[in-house]
Amino acid sequence: MEDEAWPATRTERNQELLHAAAAGNVKECERLLQSQEDYNGDWDGSADAWYADEELGWDAMHYAADAGSDAVVKLLLQSGGLWNAVDKLGFTAGDIAWSRNATTSYMALLEEGVRQSFLATLLERKIHGTPEIEAQETDYVQHNPSTEGASLTLVPGTRNEASASNEAYLGSRLTFEKDERGQWRCLDKDRNMVMAEWEDEIMQASARALCEGQQEGFSVLNVGFGLGIIDEAIQAYRPERHVIIEPHPDVLAFMKNQGWDKRPGVEIFEGTWEEFMRPKDDPEGEIAMKLGVFDAIYFDTYSQDYQDLRSFFDCLPNVLAGPDSRFSFFHGLAATNRFLYEVYTRVCELDLREIGLVTEWQTLSPRITEEDWNGVKRKYWSLAEYNLPLAHQQFWGSLFVVLFGTGVECEVRLHYSDNQMMGAFGNFLQCRIAWAAGIALGCWTAGGISGAHLNPAVTIAMHVHRQFPQRKVVPYILAQFAGCFTAAMIVYYVYHDSIAAYEKGVMRTVIGRHATAGMFVTFPSALISLSTAFATEMVGTATLLFLVAAVGDQGNWGLSRGTLPIGLFFIVLAIGCALGYNTGYALNPARDLGPRLALTFLGYGSELWTHNTMYWFGGPFLSPILGGILGVGFYDAFLYTGDDSLLTGVYVFDH
Ligand SMILES: C[S@@+](CC[C@H](N)C(=O)[O-])C[C@H]1O[C@@H](n2cnc3c(N)ncnc32)[C@H](O)[C@@H]1O
């Protein structure tokens, strides 16, 4: 490198970096970002990845995103560039990448944002403990720039306002008024909006997601009353118990004025949620006992940030009634910036996964006009789309199916290698029983919310024939795959010593004398053709779904929901014994492909995907899907009398 090619001052070097990023010149960026302390003895360091220009407030990341240079974006991220810096108009590099259709750059920035924010909340919790108990004693401090804008309903720059501190908010007066169009709104002392009617559509949809299809006598907890819009919507579903937690004296007065304290089944807990709820391992667990447990929980407070919401997540295991329970919250996190909003959508999903919940997202386009902000100090919403979360436990059901299923295969087959042990450790029937039991237990785990689909073939068949909503199909299937993948990893870990002993040094093979892949994934029997194998999977899954439709049909014998898993146990046991031999009866794309992905991850190699002329695609993947559609189709065509079927009812195809 020539000495004279180096810019002399730090500002010049930083300017050079912006030019190089704008040109997508990764080599030049790399050179400028390298540490150069020894250069001619007067070098004061490399260019600064975070440097932003005066005019637009763009740093190198913005310019690289604008140029669509994925390589420069990645380099900057590795060199300390900021994923979340905003320019003078409030746009991040992620926003610029999005507008330029630079998908790879956008994804790299999103992943970095999720990673850093997720780590930041973890660190925060490690350093400061669970903050919900201290929440009212601490000021509004952003410990990490990655949480900037992460407040639930406020935008950055509100530090001295009531909206920035729960304590200040609770000690200040509120105004309930009607705007020029006669719509109710609640404003805090700084004229920031606590709640307004423009959120009506979001609240109606959230109440529907939480309450639709709940069993009679269900219970709901709503945290934060505001204008009571969601509470009114929840009442339409007639819950037996409807608890509302609300601390603000002015809101409590407004509620009572409207007679909420006299409504049957409604209980008002006056105070903050922090006073009534504790995390699972908290010694003061009895505080939560007062509250009870709920089938549906909604969270929408004010002047709280992501740390508070995350702390609330930790309390959920204490108050969710069981595997059927649902949780949702108002997602206004960083809702003045599309990219940051997306980051927080993912972070919430990861955090909810930590407590064992799978989140589905429904997209809404709420109608909001400039008039809605008349007389309001600061906008807290400026996005076209709202992500409505609904968290539940589909993942766990699928996990148990494969945990018991692959577990028993290992248990039994690993000991076939030793003739003396063989009899003692199990046989073919034991495998059939454990698979059936795993499915029944999975069904009891995830039953009420999804109807315990546990299987993409079920989800797709229900979508095709029974109005199962399109928007739920992909999240359900992803959760099913994730559950099966995780279970296979757990079983592999539990058995890895025995697997290694069985392999006798021929590690991780798919086919052959010491192959172990067959304990996790399915294979066609050596005696049959591929077309017979495909037909077996299709017939098996069609039978499964036909019988599932029968036991679940309230117009048939109408088993109560809690006893359905017993029916499922017998169905799977019978199919396994009668139709299992040809293919190992996958009957479920996730049951086979989840573990297949896990084995790939564990180093079993490409043969997993190529053996028997790519059997996985026609066998455990496609045939069960087609079989499932046929099975429910046959049941609906010949026996079903309900009116929600494509074949029997007044079904309107609206997707
Ligand atoms: C945005 S409003 C809720 C709006 C409500 N979802 C509706 O449909 O009208 C927020 C409410 O949360 C309450 N709140 C604020 N801090 C709280 C806390 N720590 N615990 C419980 N509620 C809180 C506020 O007083 C306010 O009534």
XYZ file of C-alpha atoms and ligand atoms in Angstrom:
682
model
C 0.000 0.000 0.000
C 1.280 3.462 -0.887
C 1.604 5.877 2.038
C 0.209 8.851 0.111
C -2.977 6.870 -0.594
C -3.950 7.162 3.089
C -6.111 10.102 4.089
C -4.252 12.326 6.516
C -6.901 13.174 9.111
C -9.466 11.144 10.912
C -12.320 13.120 9.336
C -10.886 12.490 5.873
C -10.592 8.786 6.606
C -14.152 8.683 7.812
C -15.349 10.545 4.720
C -13.388 8.089 2.570
C -15.171 5.243 4.322
C -18.554 6.745 3.439
C -17.489 7.067 -0.214
C -16.143 3.520 -0.307
C -19.354 2.172 1.277
C -21.476 4.154 -1.206
C -19.459 2.631 -4.035
C -19.793 -0.840 -2.519
C -15.989 -1.061 -2.481
C -15.445 -3.752 0.123
C -11.632 -3.862 -0.249
C -11.269 -0.134 0.366
C -13.639 -0.324 3.351
C -11.635 -3.225 4.748
C -8.405 -1.211 4.373
C -9.856 1.865 6.058
C -11.294 -0.122 8.930
C -8.041 -1.918 9.698
C -6.234 -0.789 12.799
C -3.215 1.277 11.736
C -1.712 2.461 15.011
C 1.874 2.121 13.847
C 1.469 3.818 10.559
C 4.277 6.456 10.298
C 4.087 6.848 14.019
C 1.317 9.478 13.787
C -1.670 7.373 12.898
C -4.466 7.740 15.422
C -6.497 4.724 14.451
C -8.683 3.368 11.696
C -11.812 4.932 10.215
C -14.872 4.822 12.486
C -17.568 2.410 11.334
C -20.209 4.483 13.134
C -19.245 7.889 11.623
C -22.222 9.712 10.084
C -22.190 12.679 7.700
C -23.582 16.099 8.550
C -26.072 16.367 5.756
C -28.235 13.244 5.981
C -26.954 11.734 9.167
C -26.030 8.647 7.159
C -23.215 6.403 8.334
C -21.336 3.876 6.184
C -24.065 1.264 6.913
C -26.734 3.521 5.394
C -24.590 4.106 2.301
C -23.776 0.407 1.914
C -27.466 -0.489 2.284
C -28.341 2.189 -0.268
C -25.775 0.714 -2.669
C -27.212 -2.741 -1.974
C -23.722 -3.972 -1.054
C -24.238 -7.031 1.104
C -20.492 -7.565 1.486
C -19.912 -4.053 2.875
C -22.914 -4.321 5.222
C -21.559 -7.584 6.620
C -18.047 -6.158 6.939
C -19.358 -3.111 8.796
C -21.382 -5.280 11.154
C -18.233 -7.250 11.960
C -16.274 -4.012 12.453
C -18.470 -2.336 15.037
C -20.922 -0.625 12.677
C -24.321 0.118 14.236
C -27.301 -1.889 13.026
C -29.778 0.555 14.566
C -28.385 4.054 13.942
C -31.069 6.388 12.642
C -30.495 9.180 10.135
C -31.899 12.699 10.411
C -35.294 11.492 9.196
C -35.355 8.567 11.604
C -34.482 5.832 9.081
C -32.147 2.964 9.869
C -29.882 1.216 7.362
C -32.436 -1.616 7.505
C -35.133 0.772 6.242
C -32.861 1.862 3.398
C -32.038 -1.767 2.501
C -35.774 -2.561 2.518
C -36.600 0.345 0.205
C -33.794 -0.726 -2.151
C -34.981 -4.350 -2.132
C -31.537 -5.392 -0.842
C -32.846 -8.541 0.839
C -29.522 -10.037 1.928
C -28.389 -6.777 3.546
C -31.784 -6.381 5.181
C -31.654 -9.887 6.610
C -28.068 -9.426 7.863
C -29.096 -6.224 9.667
C -32.243 -7.836 11.031
C -30.337 -10.843 12.358
C -27.735 -8.605 13.980
C -30.510 -6.504 15.527
C -32.278 -9.557 16.901
C -29.023 -11.035 18.175
C -27.918 -7.844 19.920
C -31.309 -6.987 21.365
C -31.838 -10.513 22.591
C -28.380 -10.508 24.179
C -28.962 -7.057 25.610
C -32.130 -8.145 27.406
C -30.407 -11.286 28.662
C -27.459 -9.254 29.951
C -29.747 -6.680 31.468
C -31.543 -9.408 33.351
C -28.279 -11.013 34.458
C -26.833 -7.739 35.717
C -29.952 -6.244 37.243
C -31.896 -9.375 38.123
C -35.575 -9.590 37.295
C -36.433 -5.929 36.978
C -40.183 -6.045 37.503
C -39.883 -5.689 41.250
C -37.509 -2.724 40.958
C -39.313 -1.331 37.963
C -40.918 1.486 39.855
C -37.733 2.551 41.596
C -35.554 2.971 38.533
C -35.483 5.860 36.104
C -35.925 5.434 32.400
C -32.410 4.522 31.301
C -31.429 2.980 28.015
C -28.488 0.786 28.995
C -27.754 -0.253 25.490
C -28.318 1.662 22.273
C -29.947 -1.413 20.780
C -32.949 -0.991 23.077
C -33.498 2.604 21.947
C -37.029 2.932 20.711
C -38.010 -0.271 22.454
C -40.600 1.293 24.677
C -44.056 -0.213 24.449
C -45.951 2.884 23.470
C -43.549 5.804 23.465
C -41.013 7.091 21.030
C -37.398 8.058 21.836
C -36.954 11.521 23.259
C -39.660 11.372 25.912
C -37.416 10.964 28.912
C -38.825 13.755 31.066
C -42.425 12.965 30.290
C -44.919 10.854 32.209
C -44.873 8.348 29.364
C -41.227 7.540 30.133
C -41.678 6.415 33.729
C -44.382 4.215 35.139
C -44.022 5.824 38.533
C -44.358 9.362 37.140
C -47.313 8.280 35.008
C -49.150 6.677 37.912
C -48.681 9.835 40.000
C -49.995 12.212 37.339
C -53.495 13.206 36.196
C -55.187 11.874 33.073
C -57.730 13.436 30.756
C -60.571 11.459 29.219
C -62.039 13.433 26.336
C -63.755 13.101 22.995
C -61.869 14.325 19.924
C -63.417 16.469 17.150
C -65.012 13.347 15.657
C -66.563 12.326 18.953
C -64.133 9.456 19.578
C -62.930 8.775 23.109
C -59.301 9.152 23.986
C -57.231 9.152 27.159
C -54.277 11.575 27.388
C -51.582 11.898 30.021
C -50.472 15.196 31.580
C -48.110 15.932 28.639
C -50.941 15.258 26.161
C -49.358 12.012 25.035
C -51.919 9.406 24.099
C -52.512 6.602 26.609
C -55.268 5.078 24.500
C -57.551 6.038 21.638
C -60.267 4.492 19.551
C -58.090 4.091 16.467
C -56.794 0.917 18.160
C -60.304 -0.545 18.150
C -59.612 -2.879 15.213
C -56.460 -4.203 16.915
C -58.316 -4.781 20.185
C -61.231 -6.560 18.468
C -58.834 -8.856 16.588
C -56.816 -9.525 19.767
C -59.953 -10.437 21.718
C -60.997 -12.755 18.880
C -57.581 -14.463 18.808
C -57.706 -14.977 22.565
C -61.341 -15.959 23.058
C -62.686 -17.577 19.905
C -63.187 -21.330 20.339
C -62.550 -21.290 24.082
C -64.522 -23.786 26.137
C -67.498 -22.682 28.191
C -66.547 -21.248 31.559
C -63.188 -19.923 30.361
C -61.302 -17.186 32.190
C -59.468 -14.090 30.960
C -56.934 -11.726 32.478
C -56.484 -8.265 30.969
C -53.615 -6.128 32.220
C -54.263 -2.395 31.642
C -57.844 -1.115 31.168
C -57.280 2.176 29.276
C -60.611 2.811 27.577
C -61.734 -0.758 28.156
C -62.005 -1.424 24.421
C -60.547 -4.900 24.630
C -62.533 -5.646 27.788
C -65.757 -4.807 25.978
C -64.687 -7.073 23.108
C -63.777 -9.885 25.531
C -67.198 -9.624 27.208
C -68.837 -10.521 23.901
C -67.337 -14.029 24.287
C -68.949 -14.418 27.734
C -66.016 -15.511 29.884
C -66.980 -16.904 33.286
C -64.197 -14.962 34.997
C -62.803 -11.692 33.636
C -60.040 -10.150 35.750
C -58.734 -6.663 35.021
C -55.561 -5.287 36.609
C -55.456 -1.502 36.611
C -53.450 0.842 38.878
C -54.245 4.393 37.738
C -56.809 6.145 39.985
C -58.266 8.160 37.087
C -58.711 5.046 34.949
C -60.255 3.216 37.904
C -62.708 6.100 38.359
C -63.548 6.020 34.635
C -64.128 2.245 34.820
C -66.388 2.486 37.823
C -68.278 5.330 36.249
C -69.115 2.945 33.430
C -70.232 0.262 35.866
C -67.404 -2.224 35.291
C -67.192 -2.970 39.010
C -70.771 -4.252 38.932
C -70.590 -6.458 35.868
C -71.089 -10.167 36.625
C -67.894 -12.208 36.462
C -65.687 -9.108 36.315
C -63.082 -8.671 39.060
C -60.945 -5.561 39.285
C -57.520 -5.825 40.891
C -56.502 -2.292 41.794
C -52.735 -1.924 41.470
C -49.903 -2.616 39.068
C -49.380 -6.079 37.596
C -46.019 -6.106 39.423
C -47.954 -6.127 42.700
C -49.975 -9.219 41.780
C -47.648 -11.287 39.659
C -44.313 -12.983 40.234
C -41.998 -15.149 38.111
C -42.297 -18.917 38.465
C -39.343 -19.364 40.817
C -40.168 -16.381 43.000
C -40.548 -17.256 46.699
C -43.541 -14.934 46.933
C -45.461 -17.209 44.597
C -48.489 -16.994 46.843
C -48.999 -13.397 45.742
C -49.926 -14.746 42.328
C -52.287 -17.264 43.931
C -54.717 -14.460 44.680
C -55.027 -13.850 41.001
C -55.569 -17.465 39.924
C -54.884 -18.937 36.499
C -56.348 -18.036 33.117
C -57.198 -19.503 29.731
C -56.402 -16.210 27.990
C -54.157 -13.306 28.983
C -53.733 -9.891 27.389
C -51.092 -7.301 28.277
C -51.252 -3.636 27.276
C -49.823 -1.159 29.759
C -48.447 2.355 29.398
C -45.092 4.003 30.170
C -43.361 0.630 30.334
C -40.627 -0.698 28.064
C -39.425 -3.983 26.681
C -37.725 -4.962 29.922
C -41.101 -4.750 31.643
C -42.801 -6.807 28.991
C -40.002 -9.368 29.184
C -40.461 -9.533 32.960
C -44.153 -10.080 32.425
C -43.321 -13.032 30.136
C -41.435 -14.582 33.076
C -44.585 -14.477 35.194
C -46.741 -16.168 32.567
C -46.027 -19.790 33.571
C -47.590 -18.960 36.947
C -50.853 -17.671 35.539
C -51.481 -19.651 32.340
C -54.065 -22.298 33.182
C -52.568 -25.058 31.032
C -51.436 -26.083 27.592
C -54.613 -24.699 26.016
C -53.999 -21.199 27.348
C -53.253 -18.288 25.065
C -51.313 -15.071 25.503
C -51.271 -11.859 23.504
C -50.086 -8.307 24.020
C -50.221 -4.912 22.337
C -47.125 -4.852 20.144
C -46.194 -1.201 19.911
C -42.476 -1.831 20.336
C -40.489 0.676 18.290
C -43.615 1.303 16.257
C -42.311 4.460 14.655
C -39.778 2.552 12.567
C -40.656 -0.424 10.394
C -37.245 -2.086 10.660
C -36.923 -1.776 14.438
C -40.506 -2.995 14.758
C -39.561 -6.120 12.819
C -36.525 -6.637 15.078
C -38.724 -6.509 18.178
C -41.242 -8.829 16.604
C -38.467 -11.431 16.351
C -37.045 -10.663 19.799
C -40.463 -11.174 21.419
C -40.810 -14.441 19.564
C -37.434 -15.645 20.854
C -38.169 -14.544 24.400
C -41.570 -16.231 24.375
C -39.926 -19.375 23.056
C -37.674 -19.256 26.127
C -40.737 -19.802 28.303
C -42.043 -22.512 25.984
C -44.566 -20.594 23.891
C -44.777 -20.537 20.108
C -45.941 -17.225 18.649
C -48.106 -16.794 15.577
C -48.323 -13.366 13.995
C -51.401 -12.012 12.315
C -50.916 -8.905 10.171
C -53.464 -6.104 10.389
C -53.575 -2.785 8.560
C -55.163 -0.500 11.128
C -56.900 2.596 9.811
C -55.298 5.664 11.320
C -55.363 9.181 9.923
C -53.539 12.441 10.712
C -56.742 13.621 12.433
C -56.257 10.938 15.090
C -53.178 12.818 16.289
C -54.774 16.274 16.457
C -54.016 17.813 19.852
C -51.649 14.960 20.754
C -48.039 15.765 21.612
C -46.255 12.836 20.046
C -47.125 10.041 17.671
C -46.379 6.576 18.928
C -47.489 4.778 15.787
C -46.470 5.416 12.185
C -46.508 2.012 10.519
C -48.782 0.602 7.854
C -48.996 -2.849 9.414
C -49.583 -4.158 12.928
C -48.201 -7.543 13.994
C -50.717 -9.185 16.301
C -49.080 -11.872 18.460
C -50.770 -15.041 19.705
C -48.570 -17.297 21.823
C -49.338 -20.909 22.738
C -47.722 -24.322 22.983
C -47.982 -26.146 19.602
C -44.241 -26.790 19.688
C -44.495 -28.916 22.818
C -47.057 -31.291 21.386
C -44.856 -32.110 18.386
C -41.864 -32.396 20.655
C -43.462 -35.154 22.713
C -44.500 -37.129 19.648
C -40.914 -37.465 18.474
C -39.378 -37.571 21.940
C -41.256 -40.758 22.815
C -41.186 -42.147 19.295
C -37.492 -41.839 18.496
C -36.659 -42.505 22.133
C -38.248 -45.929 22.033
C -36.597 -46.745 18.688
C -33.224 -46.090 20.335
C -34.228 -47.922 23.489
C -35.222 -51.051 21.592
C -32.994 -51.096 18.542
C -29.741 -50.160 20.191
C -30.074 -53.336 22.202
C -30.902 -55.593 19.255
C -27.155 -55.606 18.648
C -26.759 -57.657 21.788
C -28.728 -60.876 21.627
C -28.750 -61.336 25.376
C -30.169 -57.923 26.053
C -32.637 -57.933 23.191
C -35.537 -59.590 24.940
C -35.057 -57.577 28.079
C -35.117 -54.166 26.429
C -38.103 -54.382 24.189
C -39.613 -55.346 20.908
C -41.620 -54.238 17.897
C -44.872 -53.847 19.856
C -43.153 -51.670 22.429
C -42.206 -49.262 19.627
C -45.788 -49.153 18.338
C -47.120 -48.478 21.846
C -44.615 -45.705 22.580
C -45.299 -43.892 19.286
C -49.039 -44.046 19.984
C -48.535 -42.883 23.578
C -46.264 -40.041 22.411
C -48.965 -38.791 20.049
C -51.649 -39.057 22.741
C -49.444 -37.179 25.214
C -48.600 -34.557 22.598
C -52.323 -34.156 22.015
C -52.978 -33.607 25.722
C -50.126 -31.084 25.763
C -51.209 -28.951 22.826
C -54.858 -29.915 22.498
C -57.187 -26.989 22.900
C -55.576 -24.323 20.816
C -54.654 -26.119 17.651
C -56.917 -29.118 18.059
C -53.489 -30.740 18.579
C -52.633 -30.910 14.887
C -49.013 -31.923 15.667
C -48.683 -32.846 12.017
C -48.501 -30.707 8.840
C -50.722 -33.265 7.066
C -53.457 -32.488 9.622
C -52.967 -28.718 9.388
C -53.096 -28.772 5.572
C -56.114 -31.105 5.457
C -57.944 -28.884 7.977
C -57.121 -25.839 5.867
C -58.312 -27.490 2.667
C -61.544 -28.940 4.098
C -62.438 -27.217 7.342
C -61.721 -23.487 7.085
C -58.557 -23.665 9.171
C -57.213 -20.117 8.500
C -54.493 -19.737 5.900
C -52.521 -17.319 8.065
C -52.026 -20.020 10.698
C -50.852 -22.752 8.345
C -47.189 -21.755 8.024
C -46.625 -20.891 11.729
C -48.231 -24.185 12.791
C -46.090 -26.188 10.399
C -42.928 -24.371 11.468
C -43.718 -25.056 15.127
C -44.360 -28.729 14.337
C -41.006 -29.008 12.557
C -39.250 -27.149 15.370
C -40.780 -29.477 17.978
C -39.767 -32.629 16.088
C -36.287 -31.259 15.355
C -35.706 -30.413 19.018
C -36.996 -33.765 20.244
C -34.629 -35.612 17.878
C -31.721 -33.545 19.188
C -32.682 -34.324 22.783
C -33.022 -38.053 22.127
C -29.731 -38.119 20.242
C -28.045 -36.423 23.166
C -29.581 -38.804 25.702
C -28.509 -41.861 23.692
C -25.255 -40.645 22.166
C -23.074 -43.037 24.208
C -25.160 -46.070 23.298
C -25.342 -44.897 19.678
C -21.535 -44.609 19.545
C -21.185 -48.102 21.057
C -23.645 -49.524 18.521
C -21.859 -47.833 15.614
C -18.578 -49.525 16.581
C -16.491 -46.715 15.130
C -18.491 -46.385 11.871
C -19.922 -43.060 12.899
C -23.185 -41.466 11.801
C -24.124 -43.631 8.868
C -27.445 -43.699 7.081
C -27.353 -47.145 5.496
C -25.372 -50.228 6.449
C -24.794 -52.652 9.266
C -24.059 -50.022 11.899
C -26.366 -47.327 10.587
C -28.279 -45.405 13.260
C -30.281 -42.908 11.169
C -33.206 -45.361 11.038
C -33.908 -44.791 14.721
C -34.828 -41.218 13.877
C -36.112 -41.147 10.295
C -38.176 -43.540 8.181
C -37.001 -45.802 5.344
C -38.913 -47.925 2.847
C -38.562 -51.632 3.508
C -35.995 -53.327 1.267
C -38.696 -55.716 0.022
C -41.025 -53.163 -1.552
C -40.942 -50.768 -4.517
C -40.972 -47.000 -4.032
C -44.463 -46.713 -5.442
C -45.695 -49.222 -2.847
C -43.958 -47.196 -0.149
C -45.634 -43.977 -1.313
C -49.003 -45.712 -1.458
C -48.503 -47.097 2.068
C -47.817 -43.619 3.462
C -50.799 -42.198 1.627
C -53.199 -44.936 2.735
C -51.858 -44.827 6.301
C -52.292 -41.051 6.589
C -55.693 -41.117 4.905
C -56.776 -43.742 7.453
C -55.323 -41.695 10.291
C -57.098 -38.503 9.243
C -60.377 -40.267 8.454
C -60.410 -41.737 11.962
C -59.248 -38.497 13.603
C -62.083 -36.684 11.838
C -64.461 -39.368 13.149
C -63.430 -39.236 16.809
C -63.339 -35.446 16.739
C -66.780 -35.131 15.098
C -69.269 -33.778 17.630
C -72.065 -34.956 15.328
C -70.777 -38.527 15.615
C -70.265 -39.959 19.090
C -68.932 -36.605 20.241
C -66.113 -37.547 22.600
C -65.304 -34.818 25.082
C -62.169 -32.931 24.098
C -60.064 -34.203 26.975
C -60.626 -37.835 26.006
C -59.721 -37.428 22.325
C -56.075 -38.399 22.936
C -57.249 -41.846 24.093
C -58.946 -42.317 20.732
C -55.793 -41.109 19.026
C -53.706 -43.607 20.979
C -55.734 -46.537 19.625
C -55.786 -45.161 16.091
C -52.000 -44.753 15.929
C -51.393 -48.093 17.639
C -53.663 -49.903 15.191
C -52.162 -48.211 12.131
C -48.649 -48.906 13.395
C -49.401 -52.606 13.908
C -51.373 -53.054 10.698
C -49.679 -50.732 8.210
C -46.334 -49.932 9.811
C -43.970 -52.450 8.310
C -43.558 -51.127 4.727
C -42.335 -47.649 5.626
C -42.155 -47.256 9.404
C -45.410 -45.235 9.100
C -44.201 -41.621 9.161
C -47.739 -40.349 8.383
C -46.403 -36.924 9.283
C -43.895 -34.801 7.327
C -42.615 -33.124 10.507
C -42.097 -36.437 12.309
C -39.668 -37.503 9.574
C -38.161 -34.264 8.249
C -37.659 -32.639 11.686
C -35.336 -35.473 12.821
C -33.815 -35.652 9.294
C -32.779 -32.001 9.632
C -31.456 -32.691 13.132
C -29.348 -35.599 11.860
C -28.009 -33.435 9.032
C -27.028 -30.915 11.647
C -25.324 -33.699 13.634
C -23.206 -34.670 10.618
C -25.012 -37.644 9.056
C -24.256 -36.282 5.578
C -26.097 -35.889 2.319
C -27.057 -39.562 2.000
C -29.927 -38.762 4.347
C -31.526 -36.835 1.503
C -30.438 -38.945 -1.462
C -31.019 -42.546 -0.330
C -33.697 -44.564 -2.158
C -33.973 -41.960 -4.942
C -34.748 -39.087 -2.563
C -37.365 -41.178 -0.783
C -37.988 -38.429 1.792
C -39.810 -36.269 -0.728
C -42.312 -38.741 -2.150
C -42.486 -40.898 1.002
C -42.766 -39.117 4.347
C -43.318 -35.628 2.879
C -45.704 -35.599 -0.068
C -47.686 -38.812 0.438
C -48.900 -37.953 3.985
C -50.018 -34.505 2.813
C -52.024 -36.002 -0.045
C -53.259 -38.828 2.199
C -54.413 -36.335 4.839
C -56.425 -34.357 2.274
C -57.991 -37.587 1.002
C -58.759 -38.895 4.504
C -60.674 -35.825 5.695
C -62.222 -35.508 2.214
C -63.646 -39.041 2.414
C -64.974 -38.540 5.930
C -66.598 -35.239 4.996
C -68.064 -36.615 1.775
C -69.637 -39.696 3.346
C -70.190 -39.133 7.069
C -69.690 -35.563 8.196
C -72.731 -33.435 8.963
C -71.096 -30.253 10.322
C -71.501 -27.124 8.214
C -67.870 -25.990 8.290
C -66.656 -28.353 5.583
C -65.941 -27.533 1.974
C -67.887 -30.653 0.988
C -70.891 -30.455 3.276
C -71.482 -26.972 4.448
C -72.003 -23.350 3.633
C -68.304 -22.815 3.421
C -67.264 -19.623 1.684
C -63.764 -19.762 0.271
C -62.425 -16.417 1.387
C -58.653 -16.906 1.545
C -52.880 1.557 26.530
S -53.901 1.423 27.897
C -54.730 -0.107 27.675
C -55.786 -0.021 26.633
C -56.730 -1.195 26.603
N -56.086 -2.332 25.994
C -58.010 -0.864 25.884
O -58.459 -1.723 25.089
O -58.560 0.211 26.053
C -52.774 1.104 29.159
C -53.373 0.902 30.540
O -52.377 0.267 31.346
C -52.405 0.815 32.629
N -51.108 0.583 33.295
C -50.000 1.350 33.282
N -49.031 0.797 34.037
C -49.520 -0.367 34.510
C -48.980 -1.383 35.352
N -47.760 -1.312 35.828
N -49.783 -2.434 35.654
C -51.043 -2.526 35.149
N -51.582 -1.597 34.338
C -50.844 -0.516 34.026
C -52.691 2.276 32.355
O -53.164 2.958 33.486
C -53.709 2.187 31.243
O -55.001 2.125 31.753
